[in-house]
Tab-separated table of C-alpha atoms in Angstrom:
chain	number	residue	atom	x	y	z
A	1	MET	CA	-54.073	-8.340	38.116
A	2	THR	CA	-55.852	-5.694	36.061
A	3	THR	CA	-56.912	-2.207	36.995
A	4	ALA	CA	-60.381	-0.752	36.501
A	5	ALA	CA	-59.538	0.296	32.939
A	6	ASN	CA	-58.496	-3.261	32.044
A	7	ILE	CA	-54.807	-2.382	32.074
A	8	PRO	CA	-52.370	-4.941	33.519
A	9	SER	CA	-50.628	-3.960	36.743
A	10	TRP	CA	-46.820	-4.201	37.016
A	11	LEU	CA	-47.404	-7.553	38.672
A	12	GLY	CA	-49.392	-8.564	35.588
A	13	VAL	CA	-46.534	-7.453	33.340
A	14	ALA	CA	-44.138	-9.573	35.433
A	15	ALA	CA	-46.533	-12.498	35.100
A	16	SER	CA	-46.505	-12.111	31.307
A	17	LEU	CA	-42.845	-13.109	31.468
A	18	THR	CA	-44.259	-16.627	31.837
A	19	LEU	CA	-44.981	-16.447	28.099
A	20	ILE	CA	-41.365	-15.533	27.342
A	21	LEU	CA	-40.262	-18.395	29.597
A	22	LEU	CA	-42.500	-20.717	27.602
A	23	ALA	CA	-41.117	-19.376	24.301
A	24	GLY	CA	-37.583	-19.755	25.676
A	25	VAL	CA	-38.158	-23.385	26.654
A	26	VAL	CA	-39.591	-24.170	23.198
A	27	ALA	CA	-36.669	-22.392	21.503
A	28	TRP	CA	-34.114	-24.170	23.700
A	29	ARG	CA	-35.679	-27.633	23.378
A	30	THR	CA	-36.028	-27.338	19.585
A	31	ARG	CA	-32.513	-25.915	19.284
A	32	LEU	CA	-33.609	-22.851	17.355
A	33	GLY	CA	-30.483	-21.051	18.516
A	34	ILE	CA	-32.401	-17.901	19.381
A	35	THR	CA	-32.623	-18.222	23.167
A	36	ARG	CA	-30.034	-15.514	23.760
A	37	GLU	CA	-31.639	-13.202	21.190
A	38	LEU	CA	-35.030	-13.835	22.783
A	39	LEU	CA	-33.639	-12.668	26.114
A	40	ILE	CA	-32.156	-9.567	24.521
A	41	VAL	CA	-35.343	-8.572	22.669
A	42	THR	CA	-37.395	-9.145	25.818
A	43	VAL	CA	-35.221	-6.802	27.867
A	44	ARG	CA	-34.952	-4.384	24.962
A	45	ALA	CA	-38.733	-4.157	24.464
A	46	PHE	CA	-39.171	-3.538	28.192
A	47	ALA	CA	-36.476	-0.867	28.327
A	48	GLN	CA	-37.633	0.899	25.149
A	49	LEU	CA	-41.270	0.991	26.172
A	50	ALA	CA	-40.450	2.031	29.740
A	51	ALA	CA	-38.332	4.895	28.428
A	52	VAL	CA	-41.021	5.910	25.928
A	53	GLY	CA	-43.685	5.719	28.642
A	54	LEU	CA	-41.679	7.951	30.957
A	55	LEU	CA	-40.856	10.411	28.202
A	56	LEU	CA	-44.452	10.512	26.961
A	57	GLY	CA	-45.570	11.257	30.503
A	58	VAL	CA	-43.243	14.252	30.587
A	59	VAL	CA	-44.369	15.458	27.146
A	60	PHE	CA	-48.054	15.082	28.022
A	61	ASP	CA	-47.643	16.905	31.345
A	62	TYR	CA	-45.212	19.657	30.421
A	63	GLY	CA	-44.352	19.708	26.685
A	64	GLY	CA	-47.632	20.625	25.056
A	65	LEU	CA	-48.293	20.543	21.338
A	66	PRO	CA	-44.832	21.758	20.177
A	67	ALA	CA	-43.185	18.844	21.975
A	68	ALA	CA	-45.744	16.472	20.420
A	69	PHE	CA	-44.853	17.690	16.932
A	70	GLY	CA	-41.175	17.442	17.832
A	71	TRP	CA	-41.795	13.850	18.860
A	72	LEU	CA	-43.443	13.132	15.498
A	73	ALA	CA	-40.509	14.743	13.676
A	74	VAL	CA	-38.044	12.464	15.487
A	75	MET	CA	-40.206	9.424	14.666
A	76	ALA	CA	-40.350	10.453	10.994
A	77	VAL	CA	-36.552	10.757	10.852
A	78	ILE	CA	-36.038	7.350	12.474
A	79	ALA	CA	-38.666	5.824	10.154
A	80	GLY	CA	-36.904	7.407	7.163
A	81	GLN	CA	-33.623	5.761	8.131
A	82	VAL	CA	-35.311	2.383	8.581
A	83	ALA	CA	-37.259	2.574	5.301
A	84	GLY	CA	-34.221	3.918	3.428
A	85	ARG	CA	-32.074	1.058	4.658
A	86	ARG	CA	-34.522	-1.366	3.025
A	87	ALA	CA	-33.198	-0.170	-0.338
A	88	ALA	CA	-29.448	-0.165	0.220
A	89	GLY	CA	-27.673	0.649	-3.031
A	90	LEU	CA	-30.334	3.077	-4.188
A	91	PRO	CA	-28.937	6.610	-4.391
A	92	GLY	CA	-30.333	8.992	-1.752
A	93	SER	CA	-32.633	6.325	-0.314
A	94	ARG	CA	-32.526	7.480	3.332
A	95	ARG	CA	-32.944	11.138	2.464
A	96	ASN	CA	-35.790	10.432	0.053
A	97	ALA	CA	-37.507	8.050	2.490
A	98	THR	CA	-37.324	10.636	5.272
A	99	ILE	CA	-38.744	13.406	3.078
A	100	ALA	CA	-41.510	11.125	1.762
A	101	ILE	CA	-42.538	9.954	5.232
A	102	ALA	CA	-42.393	13.491	6.643
A	103	VAL	CA	-44.615	14.830	3.853
A	104	GLY	CA	-47.027	11.878	4.228
A	105	VAL	CA	-47.287	12.626	7.937
A	106	VAL	CA	-47.663	16.401	7.510
A	107	VAL	CA	-50.397	16.025	4.875
A	108	THR	CA	-52.333	13.364	6.777
A	109	MET	CA	-52.015	14.909	10.227
A	110	GLY	CA	-52.684	18.343	8.720
A	111	VAL	CA	-56.029	17.180	7.339
A	112	LEU	CA	-56.930	15.325	10.555
A	113	LEU	CA	-56.204	18.410	12.648
A	114	ALA	CA	-57.505	21.083	10.243
A	115	LEU	CA	-60.861	19.319	9.867
A	116	ARG	CA	-60.908	18.692	13.636
A	117	ILE	CA	-61.251	14.958	13.091
A	118	ILE	CA	-58.868	14.434	16.016
A	119	ASP	CA	-58.126	16.611	19.021
A	120	SER	CA	-55.030	18.769	18.858
A	121	THR	CA	-53.686	17.550	22.190
A	122	PRO	CA	-50.404	15.688	22.706
A	123	THR	CA	-52.243	12.631	24.063
A	124	VAL	CA	-53.944	12.288	20.670
A	125	VAL	CA	-51.353	13.726	18.285
A	126	ILE	CA	-48.517	11.428	19.367
A	127	PRO	CA	-50.255	8.030	19.230
A	128	VAL	CA	-52.220	8.848	16.074
A	129	GLY	CA	-49.127	10.398	14.488
A	130	GLY	CA	-47.177	7.298	15.437
A	131	MET	CA	-49.608	5.135	13.475
A	132	VAL	CA	-49.314	7.484	10.495
A	133	VAL	CA	-45.504	7.405	10.620
A	134	SER	CA	-45.531	3.631	10.863
A	135	GLY	CA	-47.924	3.208	7.908
A	136	ALA	CA	-45.892	5.640	5.789
A	137	MET	CA	-42.665	3.873	6.751
A	138	VAL	CA	-43.849	0.440	5.654
A	139	ALA	CA	-45.180	1.729	2.320
A	140	THR	CA	-42.018	3.756	1.681
A	141	GLY	CA	-39.708	0.860	2.503
A	142	VAL	CA	-41.519	-1.502	0.131
A	143	THR	CA	-41.664	1.140	-2.607
A	144	LEU	CA	-37.944	1.892	-2.483
A	145	ARG	CA	-36.985	-1.759	-2.387
A	146	ARG	CA	-39.206	-2.487	-5.350
A	147	VAL	CA	-37.935	0.558	-7.250
A	148	ARG	CA	-34.351	-0.574	-6.680
A	149	ASP	CA	-34.978	-4.167	-7.748
A	150	ASP	CA	-37.000	-3.150	-10.812
A	151	ALA	CA	-34.532	-0.452	-11.854
A	152	ARG	CA	-31.936	-3.222	-11.938
A	153	SER	CA	-33.981	-5.922	-13.618
A	154	SER	CA	-35.912	-3.657	-16.008
A	155	ARG	CA	-32.925	-1.739	-17.373
A	156	PRO	CA	-33.467	-3.114	-20.928
A	157	GLU	CA	-37.117	-1.996	-20.912
A	158	ILE	CA	-36.263	1.413	-19.453
A	159	GLU	CA	-33.468	1.951	-21.988
A	160	ALA	CA	-35.734	0.804	-24.836
A	161	ARG	CA	-38.134	3.604	-23.889
A	162	LEU	CA	-35.315	6.133	-23.465
A	163	ALA	CA	-34.021	5.149	-26.918
A	164	LEU	CA	-37.411	6.210	-28.315
A	165	GLY	CA	-36.845	9.732	-27.006
A	166	LEU	CA	-38.994	9.337	-23.907
A	167	SER	CA	-37.947	11.421	-20.918
A	168	ALA	CA	-36.568	9.683	-17.834
A	169	ARG	CA	-39.872	10.329	-16.121
A	170	ASP	CA	-41.951	8.761	-18.898
A	171	ALA	CA	-39.512	5.886	-19.403
A	172	PHE	CA	-39.597	5.081	-15.700
A	173	ALA	CA	-43.350	5.599	-15.220
A	174	PRO	CA	-44.410	1.925	-15.596
A	175	THR	CA	-41.715	0.818	-13.108
A	176	ARG	CA	-42.647	3.574	-10.681
A	177	ARG	CA	-46.370	2.831	-10.828
A	178	ASP	CA	-45.754	-0.860	-10.335
A	179	ALA	CA	-43.588	-0.199	-7.256
A	180	VAL	CA	-46.171	2.088	-5.667
A	181	ARG	CA	-49.022	-0.325	-6.428
A	182	THR	CA	-47.076	-3.156	-4.771
A	183	ALA	CA	-46.295	-1.013	-1.736
A	184	LEU	CA	-49.959	-0.211	-1.276
A	185	ILE	CA	-51.141	-3.820	-1.315
A	186	PRO	CA	-50.824	-4.262	2.495
A	187	SER	CA	-52.709	-1.011	3.226
A	188	MET	CA	-55.411	-1.826	0.676
A	189	ASP	CA	-55.815	-5.396	1.934
A	190	GLN	CA	-55.855	-4.215	5.531
A	191	THR	CA	-58.599	-1.725	4.671
A	192	LYS	CA	-60.517	-4.362	2.704
A	193	VAL	CA	-60.697	-6.899	5.522
A	194	VAL	CA	-60.735	-4.562	8.506
A	195	GLY	CA	-62.966	-5.959	11.227
A	196	LEU	CA	-63.488	-9.244	9.372
A	197	ILE	CA	-60.190	-10.967	10.070
A	198	ALA	CA	-58.791	-9.048	13.031
A	199	LEU	CA	-59.879	-6.168	15.175
A	200	PRO	CA	-57.445	-3.388	14.375
A	201	GLY	CA	-55.189	-1.747	16.937
A	202	ALA	CA	-56.883	1.578	17.617
A	203	MET	CA	-60.286	-0.040	17.974
A	204	THR	CA	-58.887	-2.809	20.184
A	205	GLY	CA	-57.214	-0.227	22.410
A	206	LEU	CA	-60.394	1.790	22.788
A	207	ILE	CA	-62.521	-1.279	23.552
A	208	LEU	CA	-59.938	-2.424	26.111
A	209	ALA	CA	-60.138	1.043	27.651
A	210	GLY	CA	-63.895	0.612	28.012
A	211	VAL	CA	-65.165	2.633	25.020
A	212	ALA	CA	-68.382	1.370	23.381
A	213	PRO	CA	-67.728	-0.573	20.137
A	214	LEU	CA	-69.842	1.780	18.013
A	215	ALA	CA	-67.767	4.707	19.258
A	216	ALA	CA	-64.522	2.777	18.822
A	217	ILE	CA	-65.238	2.023	15.171
A	218	ARG	CA	-65.611	5.727	14.386
A	219	TYR	CA	-62.034	6.187	15.452
A	220	GLN	CA	-60.934	3.117	13.572
A	221	ILE	CA	-62.587	4.248	10.320
A	222	ALA	CA	-60.709	7.550	10.485
A	223	VAL	CA	-57.515	5.623	11.282
A	224	MET	CA	-57.917	3.345	8.253
A	225	TYR	CA	-58.465	6.305	5.932
A	226	MET	CA	-55.507	8.165	7.354
A	227	LEU	CA	-53.245	5.120	6.989
A	228	LEU	CA	-54.251	4.794	3.332
A	229	SER	CA	-53.584	8.461	2.740
A	230	ALA	CA	-50.212	8.416	4.485
A	231	ALA	CA	-49.132	5.284	2.576
A	232	ILE	CA	-50.177	6.644	-0.828
A	233	VAL	CA	-48.627	10.085	-0.315
A	234	ALA	CA	-45.357	8.707	1.101
A	235	ALA	CA	-44.978	5.874	-1.437
A	236	THR	CA	-45.721	8.120	-4.423
A	237	LEU	CA	-43.340	10.815	-3.245
A	238	ALA	CA	-40.593	8.318	-2.379
A	239	ALA	CA	-40.787	6.859	-5.894
A	240	ARG	CA	-40.781	10.290	-7.521
A	241	LEU	CA	-37.818	11.543	-5.478
A	242	THR	CA	-35.866	8.360	-6.152
A	243	GLU	CA	-36.549	8.626	-9.864
A	244	ARG	CA	-34.712	11.964	-9.874
A	245	ASP	CA	-31.679	10.317	-8.298
A	246	LEU	CA	-31.776	7.323	-10.629
A	247	PHE	CA	-31.318	9.350	-13.814
A	248	ASP	CA	-28.897	12.071	-14.807
A	249	GLN	CA	-29.510	15.282	-16.739
A	250	ALA	CA	-29.074	13.440	-20.041
A	251	HIS	CA	-31.949	11.074	-19.136
A	252	ARG	CA	-29.656	8.106	-18.491
A	253	LEU	CA	-30.267	5.456	-15.869
A	254	HIS	CA	-27.358	5.358	-13.414
A	255	PRO	CA	-25.723	1.958	-12.942
A	256	LEU	CA	-26.968	0.242	-9.769
A	257	ASP	CA	-24.694	-2.187	-7.944
B	1	MET	CA	-22.502	20.557	-54.899
B	2	THR	CA	-22.355	21.072	-51.136
B	3	ASP	CA	-20.706	18.450	-48.985
B	4	THR	CA	-23.166	16.563	-46.778
B	5	PRO	CA	-21.648	16.092	-43.334
B	6	PRO	CA	-21.377	12.468	-42.252
B	7	ALA	CA	-24.288	11.146	-40.212
B	8	PHE	CA	-21.794	10.651	-37.385
B	9	ARG	CA	-18.209	11.608	-36.899
B	10	LEU	CA	-16.126	10.462	-33.936
B	11	LEU	CA	-13.035	12.465	-33.169
B	12	ASP	CA	-10.377	11.055	-30.859
B	13	VAL	CA	-12.986	9.359	-28.676
B	14	SER	CA	-11.851	7.427	-25.604
B	15	LEU	CA	-14.050	5.634	-23.095
B	16	SER	CA	-13.274	3.747	-19.896
B	17	ARG	CA	-15.402	1.806	-17.479
B	18	GLY	CA	-13.744	1.669	-14.095
B	19	SER	CA	-10.164	0.734	-14.805
B	20	ALA	CA	-11.035	-0.973	-18.112
B	21	ARG	CA	-10.320	0.936	-21.318
B	22	ILE	CA	-13.196	0.331	-23.729
B	23	LEU	CA	-12.372	2.705	-26.602
B	24	THR	CA	-9.032	4.354	-27.343
B	25	GLN	CA	-8.768	7.474	-29.501
B	26	VAL	CA	-11.383	6.352	-31.959
B	27	THR	CA	-11.693	8.533	-35.037
B	28	ALA	CA	-14.206	7.389	-37.648
B	29	ALA	CA	-17.109	8.564	-39.765
B	30	VAL	CA	-20.477	7.054	-40.631
B	31	PRO	CA	-21.475	8.396	-44.072
B	32	ALA	CA	-24.967	9.839	-44.463
B	33	GLY	CA	-27.299	7.441	-46.310
B	34	GLY	CA	-26.767	3.752	-46.861
B	35	VAL	CA	-25.686	1.006	-44.532
B	36	THR	CA	-22.418	1.099	-42.594
B	37	ALA	CA	-21.160	-1.995	-40.821
B	38	LEU	CA	-19.395	-1.613	-37.485
B	39	VAL	CA	-17.570	-4.888	-37.093
B	40	GLY	CA	-15.163	-6.396	-34.631
B	41	PRO	CA	-14.760	-9.371	-32.361
B	42	SER	CA	-16.717	-9.710	-29.149
B	43	GLY	CA	-15.510	-7.194	-26.548
B	44	SER	CA	-13.960	-4.868	-29.137
B	45	GLY	CA	-16.156	-1.961	-27.994
B	46	LYS	CA	-18.787	-1.964	-30.778
B	47	SER	CA	-21.868	-1.794	-28.575
B	48	SER	CA	-20.177	0.749	-26.291
B	49	LEU	CA	-19.463	2.921	-29.319
B	50	LEU	CA	-23.118	2.663	-30.377
B	51	ARG	CA	-24.207	3.945	-26.943
B	52	LEU	CA	-22.161	7.104	-27.467
B	53	LEU	CA	-24.160	7.971	-30.573
B	54	ASN	CA	-27.498	8.437	-28.781
B	55	ARG	CA	-25.803	9.603	-25.570
B	56	PHE	CA	-26.582	6.559	-23.469
B	57	ASP	CA	-22.960	7.209	-22.534
B	58	ASP	CA	-20.572	10.121	-22.998
B	59	PRO	CA	-16.899	9.627	-23.866
B	60	ASP	CA	-14.191	10.464	-21.339
B	61	SER	CA	-12.497	12.529	-24.019
B	62	GLY	CA	-13.020	13.382	-27.676
B	63	HIS	CA	-16.129	14.427	-29.564
B	64	VAL	CA	-19.095	12.820	-31.268
B	65	PHE	CA	-20.811	14.830	-34.012
B	66	VAL	CA	-24.245	14.119	-35.461
B	67	ALA	CA	-24.755	15.711	-38.896
B	68	GLY	CA	-21.937	18.124	-38.076
B	69	THR	CA	-23.124	19.166	-34.590
B	70	ASP	CA	-21.588	17.972	-31.325
B	71	VAL	CA	-24.126	15.569	-29.791
B	72	ARG	CA	-23.762	17.412	-26.491
B	73	ASP	CA	-25.130	20.544	-28.157
B	74	VAL	CA	-28.298	18.764	-29.271
B	75	ASP	CA	-31.243	18.326	-26.907
B	76	VAL	CA	-30.811	14.722	-25.794
B	77	LEU	CA	-34.476	13.741	-26.242
B	78	GLU	CA	-34.462	15.230	-29.747
B	79	LEU	CA	-31.202	13.395	-30.491
B	80	ARG	CA	-32.774	10.071	-29.511
B	81	ARG	CA	-35.755	10.728	-31.736
B	82	ARG	CA	-33.414	11.520	-34.623
B	83	VAL	CA	-31.217	8.500	-33.905
B	84	GLY	CA	-33.141	5.266	-33.323
B	85	LEU	CA	-31.373	2.479	-31.455
B	86	VAL	CA	-32.536	-1.119	-31.474
B	87	ALA	CA	-30.862	-3.397	-28.946
B	88	GLN	CA	-29.424	-6.814	-29.705
B	89	ARG	CA	-32.350	-8.565	-28.085
B	90	PRO	CA	-35.355	-6.388	-28.818
B	91	VAL	CA	-37.459	-5.641	-25.769
B	92	LEU	CA	-41.136	-5.357	-26.555
B	93	LEU	CA	-42.948	-2.941	-24.286
B	94	ALA	CA	-46.656	-3.101	-25.086
B	95	PRO	CA	-49.342	-5.798	-25.231
B	96	THR	CA	-50.303	-5.343	-28.904
B	97	ILE	CA	-48.474	-4.523	-32.126
B	98	ALA	CA	-50.275	-1.191	-32.544
B	99	ALA	CA	-49.552	-0.213	-28.926
B	100	GLU	CA	-45.922	-1.203	-29.426
B	101	LEU	CA	-45.576	1.163	-32.362
B	102	ARG	CA	-47.232	3.939	-30.379
B	103	VAL	CA	-44.799	3.777	-27.403
B	104	GLY	CA	-42.642	6.557	-28.832
B	105	HIS	CA	-45.347	8.134	-30.994
B	106	PRO	CA	-48.747	7.929	-29.280
B	107	ASP	CA	-50.570	9.759	-32.100
B	108	LEU	CA	-49.756	7.238	-34.820
B	109	THR	CA	-52.792	6.617	-37.087
B	110	SER	CA	-53.928	3.182	-38.282
B	111	ASP	CA	-52.721	4.045	-41.789
B	112	GLU	CA	-49.294	4.975	-40.460
B	113	ILE	CA	-49.173	1.732	-38.501
B	114	GLY	CA	-50.054	-0.184	-41.656
B	115	ALA	CA	-47.301	1.619	-43.584
B	116	LEU	CA	-44.727	0.880	-40.869
B	117	LEU	CA	-45.640	-2.805	-40.807
B	118	ARG	CA	-45.327	-2.941	-44.603
B	119	ARG	CA	-41.908	-1.301	-44.368
B	120	VAL	CA	-40.599	-4.082	-42.134
B	121	GLY	CA	-42.461	-6.887	-43.896
B	122	LEU	CA	-44.932	-7.530	-41.078
B	123	ASP	CA	-48.067	-6.380	-42.901
B	124	HIS	CA	-49.467	-9.911	-42.767
B	125	LEU	CA	-49.933	-9.430	-39.017
B	126	ASP	CA	-53.049	-7.851	-37.516
B	127	ALA	CA	-52.045	-4.628	-35.717
B	128	GLU	CA	-54.347	-5.521	-32.826
B	129	ARG	CA	-52.786	-8.923	-32.217
B	130	THR	CA	-50.733	-9.526	-29.122
B	131	THR	CA	-46.965	-9.175	-29.267
B	132	ALA	CA	-46.605	-12.356	-27.222
B	133	GLY	CA	-45.703	-15.289	-29.421
B	134	LEU	CA	-43.930	-13.304	-32.142
B	135	SER	CA	-40.843	-15.073	-33.459
B	136	GLY	CA	-37.395	-13.599	-32.792
B	137	GLY	CA	-37.192	-12.197	-36.320
B	138	GLU	CA	-40.691	-10.703	-36.131
B	139	ALA	CA	-39.945	-9.119	-32.760
B	140	GLN	CA	-36.722	-7.683	-34.184
B	141	ARG	CA	-38.547	-6.184	-37.177
B	142	LEU	CA	-41.317	-4.843	-34.932
B	143	ALA	CA	-38.618	-3.098	-32.855
B	144	PHE	CA	-37.272	-1.588	-36.116
B	145	ALA	CA	-40.769	-0.352	-36.978
B	146	ARG	CA	-41.171	1.091	-33.466
B	147	ALA	CA	-37.994	3.114	-33.985
B	148	LEU	CA	-39.037	4.103	-37.531
B	149	ALA	CA	-42.322	5.472	-36.191
B	150	LEU	CA	-40.327	8.501	-35.019
B	151	GLN	CA	-39.007	9.071	-38.560
B	152	PRO	CA	-35.367	9.042	-37.475
B	153	GLU	CA	-32.466	10.145	-39.672
B	154	VAL	CA	-30.319	7.257	-38.491
B	155	LEU	CA	-31.040	3.766	-37.255
B	156	LEU	CA	-28.486	2.036	-35.024
B	157	LEU	CA	-28.886	-1.739	-34.963
B	158	ASP	CA	-26.906	-3.745	-32.429
B	159	GLU	CA	-26.219	-7.275	-33.714
B	160	PRO	CA	-29.685	-7.514	-35.306
B	161	THR	CA	-29.208	-11.036	-36.611
B	162	SER	CA	-27.094	-12.671	-33.917
B	163	ALA	CA	-30.014	-14.347	-32.141
B	164	LEU	CA	-31.801	-15.422	-35.332
B	165	ASP	CA	-31.657	-18.497	-37.547
B	166	SER	CA	-30.275	-18.075	-41.045
B	167	THR	CA	-33.632	-17.565	-42.794
B	168	ALA	CA	-34.868	-15.015	-40.265
B	169	ALA	CA	-31.493	-13.251	-40.422
B	170	ASP	CA	-31.744	-13.002	-44.229
B	171	THR	CA	-35.221	-11.489	-43.946
B	172	VAL	CA	-33.992	-8.945	-41.395
B	173	LEU	CA	-31.070	-7.969	-43.636
B	174	GLU	CA	-33.405	-7.570	-46.644
B	175	VAL	CA	-35.439	-5.150	-44.543
B	176	VAL	CA	-32.258	-3.300	-43.527
B	177	SER	CA	-31.291	-2.986	-47.236
B	178	SER	CA	-34.699	-1.536	-48.025
B	179	PHE	CA	-34.169	1.132	-45.330
B	180	ALA	CA	-30.972	2.219	-47.009
B	181	ALA	CA	-32.727	2.330	-50.374
B	182	SER	CA	-35.259	4.743	-48.859
B	183	GLY	CA	-32.468	7.164	-47.906
B	184	LEU	CA	-32.134	6.255	-44.234
B	185	THR	CA	-28.676	5.985	-42.685
B	186	VAL	CA	-28.227	2.631	-40.943
B	187	LEU	CA	-25.306	1.599	-38.739
B	188	VAL	CA	-25.254	-2.141	-38.119
B	189	VAL	CA	-23.057	-3.664	-35.432
B	190	SER	CA	-21.903	-7.194	-36.131
B	191	HIS	CA	-19.048	-9.562	-35.512
B	192	ASP	CA	-19.674	-11.091	-38.938
B	193	LEU	CA	-18.699	-8.832	-41.853
B	194	ALA	CA	-19.323	-11.563	-44.432
B	195	ARG	CA	-23.007	-11.576	-43.504
B	196	LEU	CA	-23.231	-7.830	-44.117
B	197	ALA	CA	-21.107	-7.806	-47.284
B	198	ASP	CA	-24.117	-7.510	-49.613
B	199	VAL	CA	-25.872	-4.958	-47.445
B	200	ALA	CA	-23.239	-2.528	-46.165
B	201	ALA	CA	-21.354	-0.246	-48.526
B	202	HIS	CA	-19.053	1.063	-45.823
B	203	ALA	CA	-17.385	-0.655	-42.879
B	204	ILE	CA	-15.517	0.345	-39.743
B	205	VAL	CA	-13.404	-2.357	-38.090
B	206	LEU	CA	-12.813	-2.167	-34.336
B	207	GLU	CA	-10.321	-4.307	-32.472
B	208	GLY	CA	-9.413	-3.892	-28.827
B	209	GLY	CA	-11.232	-0.568	-28.698
B	210	ARG	CA	-9.316	0.926	-31.641
B	211	VAL	CA	-10.305	1.488	-35.254
B	212	VAL	CA	-8.018	-0.760	-37.290
B	213	ASP	CA	-9.610	-0.233	-40.692
B	214	GLU	CA	-12.320	1.826	-42.309
B	215	GLY	CA	-13.601	2.206	-45.862
B	216	PRO	CA	-15.673	0.489	-48.575
B	217	THR	CA	-16.734	-2.924	-47.284
B	218	ASP	CA	-14.945	-4.852	-50.048
B	219	THR	CA	-11.609	-3.206	-49.224
B	220	VAL	CA	-11.469	-3.400	-45.416
B	221	LYS	CA	-9.479	-6.096	-43.732
B	222	TYR	CA	-11.292	-8.052	-41.071
B	223	LEU	CA	-10.453	-11.604	-40.283
B	224	GLY	CA	-13.663	-12.071	-38.320
B	225	GLY	CA	-14.242	-13.614	-34.962
B	226	ASN	CA	-16.668	-13.794	-32.155
């Protein structure tokens, strides 16, 4: 049920429903109460990916590079909303998350394209850009959540520094650095153990598509570096932008509910 | 002889938080030099008033003057260096005593650190020792020294003895007296005027967000309370 390039046929996809059936039986028998949700997410994943597949086909065939960048812009906006929602209660969180992710993507993709590390074709820009957006989104979401929680719990420390005449930026610096460091742990760990614990996505995809492992790792190395870059740029910027919204002109920390 | 303006003057100051009225038309003065006690029962608005003096908050109406100038006309970072505030429970920010004193003044020399520790009676401690494990009274005095490192004109102390045992509280108040003797203006918030009677020359009594009495400590009426 696979084609020459090791890709499942539609019949193969239908057969993979067996796994959902198995999961459904386990969920039903153990009374997890998620059988209905399982059905919904199964249909939803199918519908979303089918729609994306169709749309990507159109973009690849007719849209060219401008449509590819437009696609990335839409992904960055959606990612910004998702990451911003992680820190509900933080002023300007969705706006700041969107800006941070967008800048992380522009910087990272800009370097990848300017140095001709990747091809400037929609078939490359969209999937690679998607990975960059996703990496930036995760780092931004964790950063903002951490910034929000620490701005609440560390108010006495922050005010003790402000009381010594430190600017909002200096008084908040330890909290900000801590949040960004925490947000980067997954990217750093992923980079540390890449290839040892799991074969990463890009490399897996290339090997499945029949590319030689030594060629596939070249792509994966560039992917790991770009994910680190996107995460660091987005997380740092998200924390900086949020810091401006957390304090007023008189260097006072706004109350956070 | 020219008149020295008070260290702080509050003129018709009101403050609300949400629908709650915290301070109502407060008019009072903190004389320059010496110790002033700001007393009142719990919830009377003492700590909120303190936060107006270094602009951690601004009043809804009225004015706060520092040495004759409206606090809003002073650069806020400069104001906070001129007016040190030490919170009720001092928060230590650095791993060692020397680093703690350098938080607001990174260029402090070893000699200056030694002098600061002497000023708060902590000169028996090694400046390179960790701040973990300091007693409540030592931590409180280290927080005083951290604020003094900036050579402020005024020190605002929020309930400096409330979390301490009697002996530690006495030591802290001796240190506060010595500040006043060196010409510093100190405003001490407390719910216990009797404890400050030997230290503070002047007192302001707040009740329900209003000033109910003000003057020399031995003449003000305050029945006390928590």
